[in-house]
Tab-separated table of C-alpha atoms in Angstrom:
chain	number	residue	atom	x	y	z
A	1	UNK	CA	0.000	0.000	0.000
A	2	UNK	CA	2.892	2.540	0.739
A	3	UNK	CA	3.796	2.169	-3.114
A	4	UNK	CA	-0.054	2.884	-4.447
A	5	UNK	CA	0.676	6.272	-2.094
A	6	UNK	CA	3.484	7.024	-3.083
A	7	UNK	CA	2.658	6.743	-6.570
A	8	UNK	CA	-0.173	9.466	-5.958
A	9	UNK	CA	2.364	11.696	-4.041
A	10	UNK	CA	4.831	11.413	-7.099
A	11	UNK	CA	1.891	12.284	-9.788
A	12	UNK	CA	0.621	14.856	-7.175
A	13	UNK	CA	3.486	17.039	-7.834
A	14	UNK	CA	3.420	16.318	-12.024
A	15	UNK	CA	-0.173	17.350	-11.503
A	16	UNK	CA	0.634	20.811	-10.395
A	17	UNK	CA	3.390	21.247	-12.852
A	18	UNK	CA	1.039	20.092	-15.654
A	19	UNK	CA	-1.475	22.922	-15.003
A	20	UNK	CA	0.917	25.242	-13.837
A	21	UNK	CA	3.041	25.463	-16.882
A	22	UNK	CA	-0.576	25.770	-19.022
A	23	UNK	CA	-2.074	28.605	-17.021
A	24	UNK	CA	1.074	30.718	-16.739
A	25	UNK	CA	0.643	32.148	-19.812
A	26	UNK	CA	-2.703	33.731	-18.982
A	27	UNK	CA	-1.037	35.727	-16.185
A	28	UNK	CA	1.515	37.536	-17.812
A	29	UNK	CA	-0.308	38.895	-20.818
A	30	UNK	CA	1.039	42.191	-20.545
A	31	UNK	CA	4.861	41.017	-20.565
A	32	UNK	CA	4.234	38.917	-23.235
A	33	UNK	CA	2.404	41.516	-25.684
A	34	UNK	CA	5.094	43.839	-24.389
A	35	UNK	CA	7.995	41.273	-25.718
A	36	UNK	CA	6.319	39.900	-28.833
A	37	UNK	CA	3.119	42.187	-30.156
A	38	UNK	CA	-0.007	40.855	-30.661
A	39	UNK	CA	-3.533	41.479	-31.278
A	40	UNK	CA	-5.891	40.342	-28.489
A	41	UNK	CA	-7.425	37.790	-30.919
A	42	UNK	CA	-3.858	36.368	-30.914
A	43	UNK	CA	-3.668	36.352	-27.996
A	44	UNK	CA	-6.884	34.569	-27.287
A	45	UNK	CA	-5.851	31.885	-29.798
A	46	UNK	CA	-2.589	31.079	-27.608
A	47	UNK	CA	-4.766	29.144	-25.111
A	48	UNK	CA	-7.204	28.079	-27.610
A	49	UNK	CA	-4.789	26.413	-29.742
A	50	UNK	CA	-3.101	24.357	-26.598
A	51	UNK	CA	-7.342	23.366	-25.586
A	52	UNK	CA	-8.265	22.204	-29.427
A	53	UNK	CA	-5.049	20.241	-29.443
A	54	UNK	CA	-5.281	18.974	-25.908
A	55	UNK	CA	-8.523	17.897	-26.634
A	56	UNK	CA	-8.549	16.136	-29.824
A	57	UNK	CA	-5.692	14.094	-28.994
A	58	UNK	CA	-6.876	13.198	-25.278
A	59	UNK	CA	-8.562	10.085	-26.905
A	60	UNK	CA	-5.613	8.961	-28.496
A	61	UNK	CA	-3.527	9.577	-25.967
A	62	UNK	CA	-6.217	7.137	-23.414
A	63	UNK	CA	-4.990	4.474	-26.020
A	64	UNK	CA	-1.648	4.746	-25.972
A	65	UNK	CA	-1.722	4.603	-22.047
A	66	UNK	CA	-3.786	1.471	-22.795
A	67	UNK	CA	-1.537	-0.236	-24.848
A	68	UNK	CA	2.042	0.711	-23.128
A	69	UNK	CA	3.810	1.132	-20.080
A	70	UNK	CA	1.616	4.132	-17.897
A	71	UNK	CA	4.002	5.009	-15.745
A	72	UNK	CA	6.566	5.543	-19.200
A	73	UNK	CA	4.041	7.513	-20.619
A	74	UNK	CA	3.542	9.649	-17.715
A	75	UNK	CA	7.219	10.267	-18.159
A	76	UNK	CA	7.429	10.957	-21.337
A	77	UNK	CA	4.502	13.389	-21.206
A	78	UNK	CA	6.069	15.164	-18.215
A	79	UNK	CA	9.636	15.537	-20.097
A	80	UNK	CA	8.646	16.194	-23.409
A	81	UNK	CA	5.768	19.099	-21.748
A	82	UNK	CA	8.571	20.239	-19.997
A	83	UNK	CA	10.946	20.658	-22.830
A	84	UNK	CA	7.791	22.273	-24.715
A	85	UNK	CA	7.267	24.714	-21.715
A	86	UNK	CA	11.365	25.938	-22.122
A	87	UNK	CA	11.069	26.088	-25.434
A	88	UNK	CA	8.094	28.513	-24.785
A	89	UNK	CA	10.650	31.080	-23.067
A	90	UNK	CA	12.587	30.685	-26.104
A	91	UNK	CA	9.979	31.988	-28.612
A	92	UNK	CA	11.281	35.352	-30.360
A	93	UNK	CA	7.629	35.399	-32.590
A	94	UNK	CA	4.371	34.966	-32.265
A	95	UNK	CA	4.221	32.052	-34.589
A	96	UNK	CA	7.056	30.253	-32.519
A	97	UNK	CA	4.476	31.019	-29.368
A	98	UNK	CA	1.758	29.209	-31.120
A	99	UNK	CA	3.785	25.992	-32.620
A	100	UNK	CA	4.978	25.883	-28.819
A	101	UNK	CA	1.538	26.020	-27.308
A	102	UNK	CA	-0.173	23.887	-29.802
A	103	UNK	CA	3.027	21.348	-29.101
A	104	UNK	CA	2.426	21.585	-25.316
A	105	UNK	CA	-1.325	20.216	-26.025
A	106	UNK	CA	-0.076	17.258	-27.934
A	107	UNK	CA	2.107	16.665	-25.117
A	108	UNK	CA	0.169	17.285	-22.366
A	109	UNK	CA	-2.958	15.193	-23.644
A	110	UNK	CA	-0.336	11.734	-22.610
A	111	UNK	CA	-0.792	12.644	-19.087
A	112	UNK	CA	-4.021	12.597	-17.414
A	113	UNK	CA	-5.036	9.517	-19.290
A	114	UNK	CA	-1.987	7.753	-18.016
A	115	UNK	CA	-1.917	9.074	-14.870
A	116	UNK	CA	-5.630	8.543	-13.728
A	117	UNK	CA	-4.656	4.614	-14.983
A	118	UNK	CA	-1.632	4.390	-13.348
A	119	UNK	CA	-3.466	5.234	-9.824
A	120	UNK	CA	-6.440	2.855	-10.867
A	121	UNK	CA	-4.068	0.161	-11.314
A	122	UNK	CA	-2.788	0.789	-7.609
A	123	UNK	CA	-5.404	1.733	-5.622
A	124	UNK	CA	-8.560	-0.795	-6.047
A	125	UNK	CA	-11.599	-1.126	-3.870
A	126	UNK	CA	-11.758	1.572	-0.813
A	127	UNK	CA	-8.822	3.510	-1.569
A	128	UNK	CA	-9.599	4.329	-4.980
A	129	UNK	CA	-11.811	8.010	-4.561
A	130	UNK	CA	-9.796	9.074	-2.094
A	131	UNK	CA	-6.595	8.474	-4.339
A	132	UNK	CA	-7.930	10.354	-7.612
A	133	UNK	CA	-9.315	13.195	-5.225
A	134	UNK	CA	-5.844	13.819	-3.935
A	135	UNK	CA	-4.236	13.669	-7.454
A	136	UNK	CA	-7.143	15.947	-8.463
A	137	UNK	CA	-6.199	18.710	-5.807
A	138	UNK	CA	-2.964	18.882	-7.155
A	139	UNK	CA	-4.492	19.950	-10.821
A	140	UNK	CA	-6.269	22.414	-8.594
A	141	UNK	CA	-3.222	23.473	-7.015
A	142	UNK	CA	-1.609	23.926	-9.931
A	143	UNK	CA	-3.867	26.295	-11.655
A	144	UNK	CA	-3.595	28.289	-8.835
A	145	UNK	CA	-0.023	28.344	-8.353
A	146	UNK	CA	-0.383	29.840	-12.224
A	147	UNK	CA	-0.497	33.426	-10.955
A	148	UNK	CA	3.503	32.551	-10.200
A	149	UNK	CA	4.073	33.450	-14.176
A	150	UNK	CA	2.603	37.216	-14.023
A	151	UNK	CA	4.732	37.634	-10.956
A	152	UNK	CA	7.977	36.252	-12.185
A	153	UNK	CA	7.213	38.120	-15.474
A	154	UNK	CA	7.073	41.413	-13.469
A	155	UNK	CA	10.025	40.691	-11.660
A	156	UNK	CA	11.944	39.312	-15.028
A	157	UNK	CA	10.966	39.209	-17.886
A	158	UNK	CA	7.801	36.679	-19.490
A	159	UNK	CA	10.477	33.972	-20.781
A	160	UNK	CA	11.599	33.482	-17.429
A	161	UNK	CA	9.282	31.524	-15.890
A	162	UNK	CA	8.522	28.789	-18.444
A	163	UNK	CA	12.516	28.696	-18.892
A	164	UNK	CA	12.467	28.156	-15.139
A	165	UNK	CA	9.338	25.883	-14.720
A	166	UNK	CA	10.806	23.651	-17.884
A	167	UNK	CA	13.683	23.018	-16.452
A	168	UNK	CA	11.969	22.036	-12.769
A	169	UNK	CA	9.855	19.626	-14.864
A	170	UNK	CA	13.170	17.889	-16.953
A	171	UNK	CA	14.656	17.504	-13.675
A	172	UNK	CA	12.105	15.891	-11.973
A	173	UNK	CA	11.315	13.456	-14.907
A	174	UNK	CA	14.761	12.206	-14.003
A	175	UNK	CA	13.771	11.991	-10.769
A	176	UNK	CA	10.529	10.488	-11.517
A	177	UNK	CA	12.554	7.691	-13.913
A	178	UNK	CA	13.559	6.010	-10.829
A	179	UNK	CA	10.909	6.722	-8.766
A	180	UNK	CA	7.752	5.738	-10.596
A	181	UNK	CA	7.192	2.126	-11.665
C-alpha cells in the first residue's frame, strides 16, 4: 500500500506542474504583448490552440496509455511538456508562441489519461476516490499556483518563468525515472 501512495504523491506534484506550466501564460499577458506584439485575438488563440489540441488528442492519448507502459508515458509526457514549456521562453515570434503552445497540447494530452490509470491500477476497492481526489487537488493546485508566471514576469521578464518551470519539470522526470514504476 505505501507504493499505491506514493505513486499518488509522485503524480501529485506532475499534476501541479502540468497545469501550472498551461495557465502561466494567462497571467503575464502584458509582458508577453510587451515582448512579442499581438492582437488580443492572438492572444486569445494562444490558449485556444493548446485546448483544441489537448482535446482532440486526449482520446488517443487514453490508447496509448492502454496499450504501453503508464508510468513511461507519464514520463514521457512530463519531459517532453517540460521541454515544450522551455522552449516557450525561447519563442522570439508569435508564430514560434503558437507551434509551442499547440506542441504543449499534444504533449500534455499523454498525461491525465496515463496518470488517472496508473493510480487505478494501484489503488482498487476503498482507496480508490480518495486516491484520484488527492491527485485531483494537485491539478487544482496547480492552476492556482499559475499566478507565479505574471509575478515572475514582473520581476523578469515573461520567458523566465517557463525557462524556469521547464527546467523544474526535466529535472524531476529524471527523478521520476527512478521513482515511478
Amino acid at each position: 500500500m505505501a507504493r499505491a501512495w506514493l505513486t499518488v504523491a509522485l503524480l501529485w506534484f506532475v499534476a501541479c506542474l502540468n497545469y501550472l506550466d498551461r495557465v502561466m501564460i494567462t497571467t503575464m499577458r502584458e509582458s508577453l504583448v510587451g515582448a512579442i506584439p499581438m492582437t488580443d485575438a492572438q492572444f486569445g488563440l494562444l490558449t485556444s490552440v493548446f485546448l483544441w489540441v489537448y482535446g482532440l488528442l486526449s482520446p488517443f492519448a487514453g490508447f496509448l496509455a492502454d496499450r504501453f507502459s503508464r508510468g513511461r508515458v507519464v514520463l514521457a509526457s512530463l519531459f517532453v511538456w517540460s521541454a515544450i514549456t522551455w522552449l516557450t521562453g525561447q519563442a522570439q515570434t508569435f508564430n514560434q508562441l503558437l507551434a509551442a503552445r499547440a506542441l504543449m497540447g499534444v504533449s500534455e494530452a499523454c498525461y491525465i489519461p496515463a496518470a488517472l490509470a496508473l493510480i487505478m491500477d494501484y489503488h482498487r476497492g476503498p482507496t480508490r476516490s480518495l486516491a484520484t481526489g488527492v491527485h485531483m487537488s494537485g491539478i487544482m493546485v496547480g492552476s492556482g499556483l499559475g499566478g507565479l508566471g505574471g509575478w515572475l514576469a514582473e520581476r523578469h521578464e515573461w520567458s523566465y518563468a517557463f525557462n524556469l518551470f521547464g527546467l523544474i519539470g526535466i529535472a524531476y522526470s529524471v527523478v521520476l525515472a527512478f521513482l515511478l514504476k
